Amino acid sequence: MNLFENQNYYDREEFDKISYEDQQEIFLRIRAWMPRVSERDRYNAKKYRNIIISRIEQICAYACAGHIPSQDYMGYIYKRGFGDIFPINYKRSIEWNIIAARNGSKLAPQKMKAFMNPAIDLILESPRAGQIIKYNDLNLSNYFWFLSQYVCELLYVDLKLDPREMSKKELIEEDTNEKGARIFFDRFRDRCVNGAIDNLIKSLPEDVDEDEVGEVLMSKEEKESKKQYESEFVELNIEDIDSADSDK
């Protein structure tokens, strides 16, 4: 089945069930396909540029139609750019990452980890964090993307994001003001985090004992493990994987 025709990749509930590793593999397949051209076309600058732009246009069209891996890719390509062919746009990158995270992407929260960390910390410091952790079976491998999805759900609404509306924006539009984008989106994130906590509490079982203290997410040993996990993630950051790896 063509990668872009798999209906499970358009369905939020279905895509949410796909493991982080499998989502990463899907992303890498898109990233490997995008620049793959013949040697003859690669050395024809005009033709190569047209092919790259055409493929990004294709991926963006799928993203706007609801294809979640393509939404992941648009968040990636707007942050990285593509040489002198496709410019960086930090604001558009964050918008697409929020859309993808809201739709079940486990990669998107990791790609905006620095942006999401303050919100996740506030959720874990909330009075009923223990119950949230316990009743959602959260652990070191899933807590970050799970909690990020709740925040991104509200960001999606607050920022009035809609994949279909993204198609009306200019595809090629440079915005290298990363600090400005951070300040803009930080304001919305900080406004949404309390709503995310409220939604998480509402999702708890009706008969939950409000005085119950759930297990802490991480013991001292697990915190050390988390540090190691995060250091390994930096080394394997999806934005820095060698192109050779993406062909596997």
PDB file of N, CA and C in Angstrom, residues 102-198:
ATOM      1  N   ARG A 102      -1.251  16.868  18.264  1.00  0.00           N
ATOM      2  CA  ARG A 102      -2.679  16.795  18.615  1.00  0.00           C
ATOM      3  C   ARG A 102      -3.344  15.593  17.958  1.00  0.00           C
ATOM      4  N   ASN A 103      -2.842  15.188  16.790  1.00  0.00           N
ATOM      5  CA  ASN A 103      -3.441  14.089  16.047  1.00  0.00           C
ATOM      6  C   ASN A 103      -2.835  12.730  16.362  1.00  0.00           C
ATOM      7  N   GLY A 104      -1.952  12.667  17.360  1.00  0.00           N
ATOM      8  CA  GLY A 104      -1.437  11.370  17.776  1.00  0.00           C
ATOM      9  C   GLY A 104       0.017  11.108  17.472  1.00  0.00           C
ATOM     10  N   SER A 105       0.717  12.096  16.904  1.00  0.00           N
ATOM     11  CA  SER A 105       2.145  11.903  16.629  1.00  0.00           C
ATOM     12  C   SER A 105       2.929  11.851  17.930  1.00  0.00           C
ATOM     13  N   LYS A 106       3.776  10.863  18.057  1.00  0.00           N
ATOM     14  CA  LYS A 106       4.663  10.758  19.212  1.00  0.00           C
ATOM     15  C   LYS A 106       6.008  11.429  18.923  1.00  0.00           C
ATOM     16  N   LEU A 107       6.275  11.695  17.646  1.00  0.00           N
ATOM     17  CA  LEU A 107       7.519  12.349  17.273  1.00  0.00           C
ATOM     18  C   LEU A 107       7.448  13.858  17.488  1.00  0.00           C
ATOM     19  N   ALA A 108       6.298  14.446  17.167  1.00  0.00           N
ATOM     20  CA  ALA A 108       6.171  15.901  17.214  1.00  0.00           C
ATOM     21  C   ALA A 108       6.498  16.486  18.594  1.00  0.00           C
ATOM     22  N   PRO A 109       5.992  15.907  19.705  1.00  0.00           N
ATOM     23  CA  PRO A 109       6.373  16.465  21.013  1.00  0.00           C
ATOM     24  C   PRO A 109       7.874  16.424  21.256  1.00  0.00           C
ATOM     25  N   GLN A 110       8.527  15.357  20.799  1.00  0.00           N
ATOM     26  CA  GLN A 110       9.973  15.255  20.972  1.00  0.00           C
ATOM     27  C   GLN A 110      10.694  16.312  20.148  1.00  0.00           C
ATOM     28  N   LYS A 111      10.144  16.643  18.987  1.00  0.00           N
ATOM     29  CA  LYS A 111      10.773  17.647  18.130  1.00  0.00           C
ATOM     30  C   LYS A 111      10.648  19.053  18.715  1.00  0.00           C
ATOM     31  N   MET A 112       9.692  19.269  19.609  1.00  0.00           N
ATOM     32  CA  MET A 112       9.564  20.576  20.256  1.00  0.00           C
ATOM     33  C   MET A 112       9.682  20.414  21.774  1.00  0.00           C
ATOM     34  N   LYS A 113      10.640  19.585  22.163  1.00  0.00           N
ATOM     35  CA  LYS A 113      10.825  19.223  23.570  1.00  0.00           C
ATOM     36  C   LYS A 113      11.066  20.443  24.456  1.00  0.00           C
ATOM     37  N   ALA A 114      11.946  21.353  24.020  1.00  0.00           N
ATOM     38  CA  ALA A 114      12.243  22.538  24.829  1.00  0.00           C
ATOM     39  C   ALA A 114      10.993  23.394  25.023  1.00  0.00           C
ATOM     40  N   PHE A 115      10.151  23.448  24.004  1.00  0.00           N
ATOM     41  CA  PHE A 115       8.907  24.215  24.080  1.00  0.00           C
ATOM     42  C   PHE A 115       7.906  23.555  25.023  1.00  0.00           C
ATOM     43  N   MET A 116       7.818  22.221  24.991  1.00  0.00           N
ATOM     44  CA  MET A 116       6.823  21.521  25.785  1.00  0.00           C
ATOM     45  C   MET A 116       7.243  21.298  27.236  1.00  0.00           C
ATOM     46  N   ASN A 117       8.532  21.267  27.529  1.00  0.00           N
ATOM     47  CA  ASN A 117       8.997  20.926  28.876  1.00  0.00           C
ATOM     48  C   ASN A 117       8.347  21.741  29.997  1.00  0.00           C
ATOM     49  N   PRO A 118       8.245  23.079  29.889  1.00  0.00           N
ATOM     50  CA  PRO A 118       7.620  23.849  30.981  1.00  0.00           C
ATOM     51  C   PRO A 118       6.183  23.408  31.274  1.00  0.00           C
ATOM     52  N   ALA A 119       5.420  23.089  30.231  1.00  0.00           N
ATOM     53  CA  ALA A 119       4.032  22.645  30.419  1.00  0.00           C
ATOM     54  C   ALA A 119       3.987  21.277  31.088  1.00  0.00           C
ATOM     55  N   ILE A 120       4.851  20.365  30.647  1.00  0.00           N
ATOM     56  CA  ILE A 120       4.875  19.022  31.227  1.00  0.00           C
ATOM     57  C   ILE A 120       5.273  19.090  32.698  1.00  0.00           C
ATOM     58  N   ASP A 121       6.239  19.942  33.019  1.00  0.00           N
ATOM     59  CA  ASP A 121       6.669  20.093  34.413  1.00  0.00           C
ATOM     60  C   ASP A 121       5.521  20.581  35.295  1.00  0.00           C
ATOM     61  N   LEU A 122       4.730  21.531  34.790  1.00  0.00           N
ATOM     62  CA  LEU A 122       3.600  22.044  35.574  1.00  0.00           C
ATOM     63  C   LEU A 122       2.543  20.957  35.788  1.00  0.00           C
ATOM     64  N   ILE A 123       2.309  20.141  34.794  1.00  0.00           N
ATOM     65  CA  ILE A 123       1.338  19.048  34.947  1.00  0.00           C
ATOM     66  C   ILE A 123       1.821  18.073  36.013  1.00  0.00           C
ATOM     67  N   LEU A 124       3.106  17.733  35.978  1.00  0.00           N
ATOM     68  CA  LEU A 124       3.656  16.759  36.928  1.00  0.00           C
ATOM     69  C   LEU A 124       3.765  17.332  38.340  1.00  0.00           C
ATOM     70  N   GLU A 125       3.722  18.651  38.456  1.00  0.00           N
ATOM     71  CA  GLU A 125       3.770  19.286  39.777  1.00  0.00           C
ATOM     72  C   GLU A 125       2.378  19.588  40.325  1.00  0.00           C
ATOM     73  N   SER A 126       1.336  19.300  39.528  1.00  0.00           N
ATOM     74  CA  SER A 126      -0.027  19.607  39.962  1.00  0.00           C
ATOM     75  C   SER A 126      -0.442  18.659  41.095  1.00  0.00           C
ATOM     76  N   PRO A 127      -1.391  19.083  41.959  1.00  0.00           N
ATOM     77  CA  PRO A 127      -1.776  18.279  43.134  1.00  0.00           C
ATOM     78  C   PRO A 127      -2.248  16.866  42.826  1.00  0.00           C
ATOM     79  N   ARG A 128      -2.841  16.648  41.657  1.00  0.00           N
ATOM     80  CA  ARG A 128      -3.385  15.326  41.344  1.00  0.00           C
ATOM     81  C   ARG A 128      -2.562  14.596  40.277  1.00  0.00           C
ATOM     82  N   ALA A 129      -1.313  14.999  40.174  1.00  0.00           N
ATOM     83  CA  ALA A 129      -0.436  14.378  39.183  1.00  0.00           C
ATOM     84  C   ALA A 129      -0.308  12.879  39.411  1.00  0.00           C
ATOM     85  N   GLY A 130      -0.251  12.470  40.674  1.00  0.00           N
ATOM     86  CA  GLY A 130      -0.122  11.045  40.978  1.00  0.00           C
ATOM     87  C   GLY A 130      -1.266  10.232  40.421  1.00  0.00           C
ATOM     88  N   GLN A 131      -2.483  10.756  40.531  1.00  0.00           N
ATOM     89  CA  GLN A 131      -3.656  10.056  40.007  1.00  0.00           C
ATOM     90  C   GLN A 131      -3.624  10.033  38.477  1.00  0.00           C
ATOM     91  N   ILE A 132      -3.210  11.152  37.888  1.00  0.00           N
ATOM     92  CA  ILE A 132      -3.111  11.225  36.422  1.00  0.00           C
ATOM     93  C   ILE A 132      -2.130  10.174  35.915  1.00  0.00           C
ATOM     94  N   ILE A 133      -1.006  10.053  36.587  1.00  0.00           N
ATOM     95  CA  ILE A 133       0.021   9.076  36.197  1.00  0.00           C
ATOM     96  C   ILE A 133      -0.519   7.652  36.349  1.00  0.00           C
ATOM     97  N   LYS A 134      -1.148   7.395  37.497  1.00  0.00           N
ATOM     98  CA  LYS A 134      -1.618   6.032  37.787  1.00  0.00           C
ATOM     99  C   LYS A 134      -2.699   5.582  36.828  1.00  0.00           C
ATOM    100  N   TYR A 135      -3.712   6.395  36.626  1.00  0.00           N
ATOM    101  CA  TYR A 135      -4.877   5.954  35.863  1.00  0.00           C
ATOM    102  C   TYR A 135      -4.680   6.023  34.344  1.00  0.00           C
ATOM    103  N   ASN A 136      -3.565   6.621  33.920  1.00  0.00           N
ATOM    104  CA  ASN A 136      -3.248   6.612  32.491  1.00  0.00           C
ATOM    105  C   ASN A 136      -2.050   5.722  32.177  1.00  0.00           C
ATOM    106  N   ASP A 137      -1.619   4.951  33.208  1.00  0.00           N
ATOM    107  CA  ASP A 137      -0.489   4.021  33.026  1.00  0.00           C
ATOM    108  C   ASP A 137       0.724   4.708  32.420  1.00  0.00           C
ATOM    109  N   LEU A 138       1.053   5.860  32.957  1.00  0.00           N
ATOM    110  CA  LEU A 138       2.194   6.603  32.418  1.00  0.00           C
ATOM    111  C   LEU A 138       3.500   6.075  32.984  1.00  0.00           C
ATOM    112  N   ASN A 139       4.513   6.090  32.129  1.00  0.00           N
ATOM    113  CA  ASN A 139       5.844   5.669  32.542  1.00  0.00           C
ATOM    114  C   ASN A 139       6.865   6.492  31.775  1.00  0.00           C
ATOM    115  N   LEU A 140       8.129   6.147  31.950  1.00  0.00           N
ATOM    116  CA  LEU A 140       9.200   6.932  31.358  1.00  0.00           C
ATOM    117  C   LEU A 140       9.116   7.000  29.838  1.00  0.00           C
ATOM    118  N   SER A 141       8.602   5.976  29.211  1.00  0.00           N
ATOM    119  CA  SER A 141       8.605   5.926  27.753  1.00  0.00           C
ATOM    120  C   SER A 141       7.404   6.596  27.100  1.00  0.00           C
ATOM    121  N   ASN A 142       6.332   6.843  27.876  1.00  0.00           N
ATOM    122  CA  ASN A 142       5.135   7.390  27.224  1.00  0.00           C
ATOM    123  C   ASN A 142       4.604   8.683  27.828  1.00  0.00           C
ATOM    124  N   TYR A 143       5.084   9.097  28.998  1.00  0.00           N
ATOM    125  CA  TYR A 143       4.462  10.239  29.679  1.00  0.00           C
ATOM    126  C   TYR A 143       4.578  11.530  28.876  1.00  0.00           C
ATOM    127  N   PHE A 144       5.724  11.717  28.195  1.00  0.00           N
ATOM    128  CA  PHE A 144       5.959  13.005  27.547  1.00  0.00           C
ATOM    129  C   PHE A 144       5.003  13.238  26.385  1.00  0.00           C
ATOM    130  N   TRP A 145       4.892  12.256  25.490  1.00  0.00           N
ATOM    131  CA  TRP A 145       3.997  12.470  24.350  1.00  0.00           C
ATOM    132  C   TRP A 145       2.542  12.451  24.774  1.00  0.00           C
ATOM    133  N   PHE A 146       2.201  11.655  25.795  1.00  0.00           N
ATOM    134  CA  PHE A 146       0.811  11.578  26.247  1.00  0.00           C
ATOM    135  C   PHE A 146       0.352  12.920  26.818  1.00  0.00           C
ATOM    136  N   LEU A 147       1.141  13.496  27.715  1.00  0.00           N
ATOM    137  CA  LEU A 147       0.773  14.779  28.325  1.00  0.00           C
ATOM    138  C   LEU A 147       0.858  15.916  27.304  1.00  0.00           C
ATOM    139  N   SER A 148       1.822  15.828  26.401  1.00  0.00           N
ATOM    140  CA  SER A 148       1.949  16.862  25.369  1.00  0.00           C
ATOM    141  C   SER A 148       0.708  16.914  24.489  1.00  0.00           C
ATOM    142  N   GLN A 149       0.112  15.752  24.236  1.00  0.00           N
ATOM    143  CA  GLN A 149      -1.069  15.706  23.388  1.00  0.00           C
ATOM    144  C   GLN A 149      -2.221  16.513  24.002  1.00  0.00           C
ATOM    145  N   TYR A 150      -2.339  16.445  25.319  1.00  0.00           N
ATOM    146  CA  TYR A 150      -3.389  17.220  25.989  1.00  0.00           C
ATOM    147  C   TYR A 150      -3.146  18.719  25.835  1.00  0.00           C
ATOM    148  N   VAL A 151      -1.892  19.138  25.961  1.00  0.00           N
ATOM    149  CA  VAL A 151      -1.563  20.556  25.808  1.00  0.00           C
ATOM    150  C   VAL A 151      -1.785  20.987  24.362  1.00  0.00           C
ATOM    151  N   CYS A 152      -1.347  20.163  23.422  1.00  0.00           N
ATOM    152  CA  CYS A 152      -1.479  20.506  22.007  1.00  0.00           C
ATOM    153  C   CYS A 152      -2.931  20.523  21.552  1.00  0.00           C
ATOM    154  N   GLU A 153      -3.770  19.732  22.186  1.00  0.00           N
ATOM    155  CA  GLU A 153      -5.201  19.761  21.868  1.00  0.00           C
ATOM    156  C   GLU A 153      -5.754  21.167  22.095  1.00  0.00           C
ATOM    157  N   LEU A 154      -5.370  21.781  23.216  1.00  0.00           N
ATOM    158  CA  LEU A 154      -5.849  23.132  23.528  1.00  0.00           C
ATOM    159  C   LEU A 154      -5.134  24.187  22.697  1.00  0.00           C
ATOM    160  N   LEU A 155      -3.849  23.989  22.436  1.00  0.00           N
ATOM    161  CA  LEU A 155      -3.121  24.915  21.567  1.00  0.00           C
ATOM    162  C   LEU A 155      -3.744  24.934  20.170  1.00  0.00           C
ATOM    163  N   TYR A 156      -4.124  23.778  19.710  1.00  0.00           N
ATOM    164  CA  TYR A 156      -4.756  23.634  18.394  1.00  0.00           C
ATOM    165  C   TYR A 156      -6.007  24.507  18.299  1.00  0.00           C
ATOM    166  N   VAL A 157      -6.795  24.485  19.369  1.00  0.00           N
ATOM    167  CA  VAL A 157      -8.032  25.271  19.400  1.00  0.00           C
ATOM    168  C   VAL A 157      -7.718  26.754  19.595  1.00  0.00           C
ATOM    169  N   ASP A 158      -6.836  27.050  20.561  1.00  0.00           N
ATOM    170  CA  ASP A 158      -6.533  28.438  20.906  1.00  0.00           C
ATOM    171  C   ASP A 158      -5.884  29.187  19.749  1.00  0.00           C
ATOM    172  N   LEU A 159      -5.038  28.485  19.004  1.00  0.00           N
ATOM    173  CA  LEU A 159      -4.346  29.109  17.870  1.00  0.00           C
ATOM    174  C   LEU A 159      -5.174  29.054  16.586  1.00  0.00           C
ATOM    175  N   LYS A 160      -6.366  28.415  16.689  1.00  0.00           N
ATOM    176  CA  LYS A 160      -7.265  28.270  15.536  1.00  0.00           C
ATOM    177  C   LYS A 160      -6.549  27.574  14.366  1.00  0.00           C
ATOM    178  N   LEU A 161      -5.850  26.494  14.698  1.00  0.00           N
ATOM    179  CA  LEU A 161      -5.143  25.742  13.666  1.00  0.00           C
ATOM    180  C   LEU A 161      -6.088  24.770  12.977  1.00  0.00           C
ATOM    181  N   ASP A 162      -5.871  24.561  11.704  1.00  0.00           N
ATOM    182  CA  ASP A 162      -6.679  23.637  10.912  1.00  0.00           C
ATOM    183  C   ASP A 162      -5.833  23.237   9.711  1.00  0.00           C
ATOM    184  N   PRO A 163      -5.548  21.938   9.548  1.00  0.00           N
ATOM    185  CA  PRO A 163      -4.724  21.517   8.404  1.00  0.00           C
ATOM    186  C   PRO A 163      -5.241  22.044   7.072  1.00  0.00           C
ATOM    187  N   ARG A 164      -6.547  22.078   6.905  1.00  0.00           N
ATOM    188  CA  ARG A 164      -7.110  22.544   5.632  1.00  0.00           C
ATOM    189  C   ARG A 164      -6.807  24.021   5.397  1.00  0.00           C
ATOM    190  N   GLU A 165      -6.794  24.804   6.476  1.00  0.00           N
ATOM    191  CA  GLU A 165      -6.486  26.221   6.351  1.00  0.00           C
ATOM    192  C   GLU A 165      -5.010  26.457   6.044  1.00  0.00           C
ATOM    193  N   MET A 166      -4.158  25.509   6.465  1.00  0.00           N
ATOM    194  CA  MET A 166      -2.729  25.653   6.194  1.00  0.00           C
ATOM    195  C   MET A 166      -2.449  25.649   4.689  1.00  0.00           C
ATOM    196  N   SER A 167      -3.338  25.025   3.930  1.00  0.00           N
ATOM    197  CA  SER A 167      -3.148  24.967   2.478  1.00  0.00           C
ATOM    198  C   SER A 167      -3.296  26.341   1.826  1.00  0.00           C
ATOM    199  N   LYS A 168      -3.903  27.280   2.530  1.00  0.00           N
ATOM    200  CA  LYS A 168      -4.115  28.618   1.975  1.00  0.00           C
ATOM    201  C   LYS A 168      -2.902  29.529   2.183  1.00  0.00           C
ATOM    202  N   LYS A 169      -1.948  29.052   2.981  1.00  0.00           N
ATOM    203  CA  LYS A 169      -0.752  29.856   3.240  1.00  0.00           C
ATOM    204  C   LYS A 169       0.286  29.598   2.157  1.00  0.00           C
ATOM    205  N   GLU A 170       1.129  30.584   1.940  1.00  0.00           N
ATOM    206  CA  GLU A 170       2.217  30.419   0.978  1.00  0.00           C
ATOM    207  C   GLU A 170       3.132  29.293   1.437  1.00  0.00           C
ATOM    208  N   LEU A 171       3.441  28.382   0.534  1.00  0.00           N
ATOM    209  CA  LEU A 171       4.311  27.262   0.888  1.00  0.00           C
ATOM    210  C   LEU A 171       5.714  27.753   1.218  1.00  0.00           C
ATOM    211  N   ILE A 172       6.249  28.622   0.383  1.00  0.00           N
ATOM    212  CA  ILE A 172       7.607  29.133   0.565  1.00  0.00           C
ATOM    213  C   ILE A 172       7.527  30.530   1.157  1.00  0.00           C
ATOM    214  N   GLU A 173       7.841  30.616   2.436  1.00  0.00           N
ATOM    215  CA  GLU A 173       7.777  31.889   3.156  1.00  0.00           C
ATOM    216  C   GLU A 173       8.787  31.828   4.299  1.00  0.00           C
ATOM    217  N   GLU A 174       9.851  32.565   4.196  1.00  0.00           N
ATOM    218  CA  GLU A 174      10.931  32.484   5.170  1.00  0.00           C
ATOM    219  C   GLU A 174      10.588  33.231   6.459  1.00  0.00           C
ATOM    220  N   ASP A 175      10.946  32.627   7.579  1.00  0.00           N
ATOM    221  CA  ASP A 175      10.809  33.262   8.893  1.00  0.00           C
ATOM    222  C   ASP A 175      11.874  32.654   9.802  1.00  0.00           C
ATOM    223  N   THR A 176      12.999  33.329   9.914  1.00  0.00           N
ATOM    224  CA  THR A 176      14.121  32.801  10.694  1.00  0.00           C
ATOM    225  C   THR A 176      14.193  33.396  12.093  1.00  0.00           C
ATOM    226  N   ASN A 177      13.131  34.104  12.494  1.00  0.00           N
ATOM    227  CA  ASN A 177      13.105  34.710  13.830  1.00  0.00           C
ATOM    228  C   ASN A 177      12.657  33.666  14.849  1.00  0.00           C
ATOM    229  N   GLU A 178      13.585  32.787  15.250  1.00  0.00           N
ATOM    230  CA  GLU A 178      13.249  31.714  16.176  1.00  0.00           C
ATOM    231  C   GLU A 178      12.841  32.261  17.540  1.00  0.00           C
ATOM    232  N   LYS A 179      13.539  33.288  18.015  1.00  0.00           N
ATOM    233  CA  LYS A 179      13.213  33.866  19.323  1.00  0.00           C
ATOM    234  C   LYS A 179      11.799  34.445  19.319  1.00  0.00           C
ATOM    235  N   GLY A 180      11.454  35.138  18.247  1.00  0.00           N
ATOM    236  CA  GLY A 180      10.112  35.715  18.149  1.00  0.00           C
ATOM    237  C   GLY A 180       9.041  34.646  18.147  1.00  0.00           C
ATOM    238  N   ALA A 181       9.300  33.542  17.443  1.00  0.00           N
ATOM    239  CA  ALA A 181       8.340  32.438  17.402  1.00  0.00           C
ATOM    240  C   ALA A 181       8.180  31.828  18.783  1.00  0.00           C
ATOM    241  N   ARG A 182       9.289  31.658  19.495  1.00  0.00           N
ATOM    242  CA  ARG A 182       9.239  31.094  20.848  1.00  0.00           C
ATOM    243  C   ARG A 182       8.378  31.968  21.764  1.00  0.00           C
ATOM    244  N   ILE A 183       8.630  33.261  21.742  1.00  0.00           N
ATOM    245  CA  ILE A 183       7.878  34.173  22.609  1.00  0.00           C
ATOM    246  C   ILE A 183       6.388  34.105  22.290  1.00  0.00           C
ATOM    247  N   PHE A 184       6.066  34.083  21.006  1.00  0.00           N
ATOM    248  CA  PHE A 184       4.657  34.044  20.579  1.00  0.00           C
ATOM    249  C   PHE A 184       3.969  32.774  21.074  1.00  0.00           C
ATOM    250  N   PHE A 185       4.587  31.620  20.828  1.00  0.00           N
ATOM    251  CA  PHE A 185       3.942  30.359  21.184  1.00  0.00           C
ATOM    252  C   PHE A 185       4.025  30.061  22.683  1.00  0.00           C
ATOM    253  N   ASP A 186       5.062  30.547  23.359  1.00  0.00           N
ATOM    254  CA  ASP A 186       5.148  30.351  24.814  1.00  0.00           C
ATOM    255  C   ASP A 186       3.944  30.959  25.514  1.00  0.00           C
ATOM    256  N   ARG A 187       3.495  32.101  25.034  1.00  0.00           N
ATOM    257  CA  ARG A 187       2.345  32.764  25.646  1.00  0.00           C
ATOM    258  C   ARG A 187       1.094  31.891  25.543  1.00  0.00           C
ATOM    259  N   PHE A 188       0.889  31.298  24.402  1.00  0.00           N
ATOM    260  CA  PHE A 188      -0.265  30.418  24.220  1.00  0.00           C
ATOM    261  C   PHE A 188      -0.114  29.139  25.050  1.00  0.00           C
ATOM    262  N   ARG A 189       1.089  28.588  25.067  1.00  0.00           N
ATOM    263  CA  ARG A 189       1.328  27.354  25.851  1.00  0.00           C
ATOM    264  C   ARG A 189       1.011  27.585  27.323  1.00  0.00           C
ATOM    265  N   ASP A 190       1.517  28.683  27.878  1.00  0.00           N
ATOM    266  CA  ASP A 190       1.300  28.961  29.293  1.00  0.00           C
ATOM    267  C   ASP A 190      -0.175  29.172  29.604  1.00  0.00           C
ATOM    268  N   ARG A 191      -0.913  29.668  28.622  1.00  0.00           N
ATOM    269  CA  ARG A 191      -2.344  29.893  28.815  1.00  0.00           C
ATOM    270  C   ARG A 191      -3.129  28.588  28.753  1.00  0.00           C
ATOM    271  N   CYS A 192      -2.585  27.610  28.039  1.00  0.00           N
ATOM    272  CA  CYS A 192      -3.314  26.355  27.817  1.00  0.00           C
ATOM    273  C   CYS A 192      -3.038  25.277  28.864  1.00  0.00           C
ATOM    274  N   VAL A 193      -1.936  25.386  29.590  1.00  0.00           N
ATOM    275  CA  VAL A 193      -1.523  24.270  30.442  1.00  0.00           C
ATOM    276  C   VAL A 193      -2.534  23.972  31.552  1.00  0.00           C
ATOM    277  N   ASN A 194      -3.132  25.001  32.138  1.00  0.00           N
ATOM    278  CA  ASN A 194      -4.113  24.757  33.204  1.00  0.00           C
ATOM    279  C   ASN A 194      -5.353  24.044  32.653  1.00  0.00           C
ATOM    280  N   GLY A 195      -5.728  24.392  31.433  1.00  0.00           N
ATOM    281  CA  GLY A 195      -6.847  23.701  30.809  1.00  0.00           C
ATOM    282  C   GLY A 195      -6.519  22.237  30.546  1.00  0.00           C
ATOM    283  N   ALA A 196      -5.265  21.969  30.192  1.00  0.00           N
ATOM    284  CA  ALA A 196      -4.846  20.586  29.980  1.00  0.00           C
ATOM    285  C   ALA A 196      -4.933  19.792  31.274  1.00  0.00           C
ATOM    286  N   ILE A 197      -4.515  20.414  32.386  1.00  0.00           N
ATOM    287  CA  ILE A 197      -4.601  19.752  33.695  1.00  0.00           C
ATOM    288  C   ILE A 197      -6.062  19.464  34.039  1.00  0.00           C
ATOM    289  N   ASP A 198      -6.941  20.442  33.799  1.00  0.00           N
ATOM    290  CA  ASP A 198      -8.374  20.249  34.067  1.00  0.00           C
ATOM    291  C   ASP A 198      -8.927  19.082  33.245  1.00  0.00           C
TER     292      ASP A 198
END
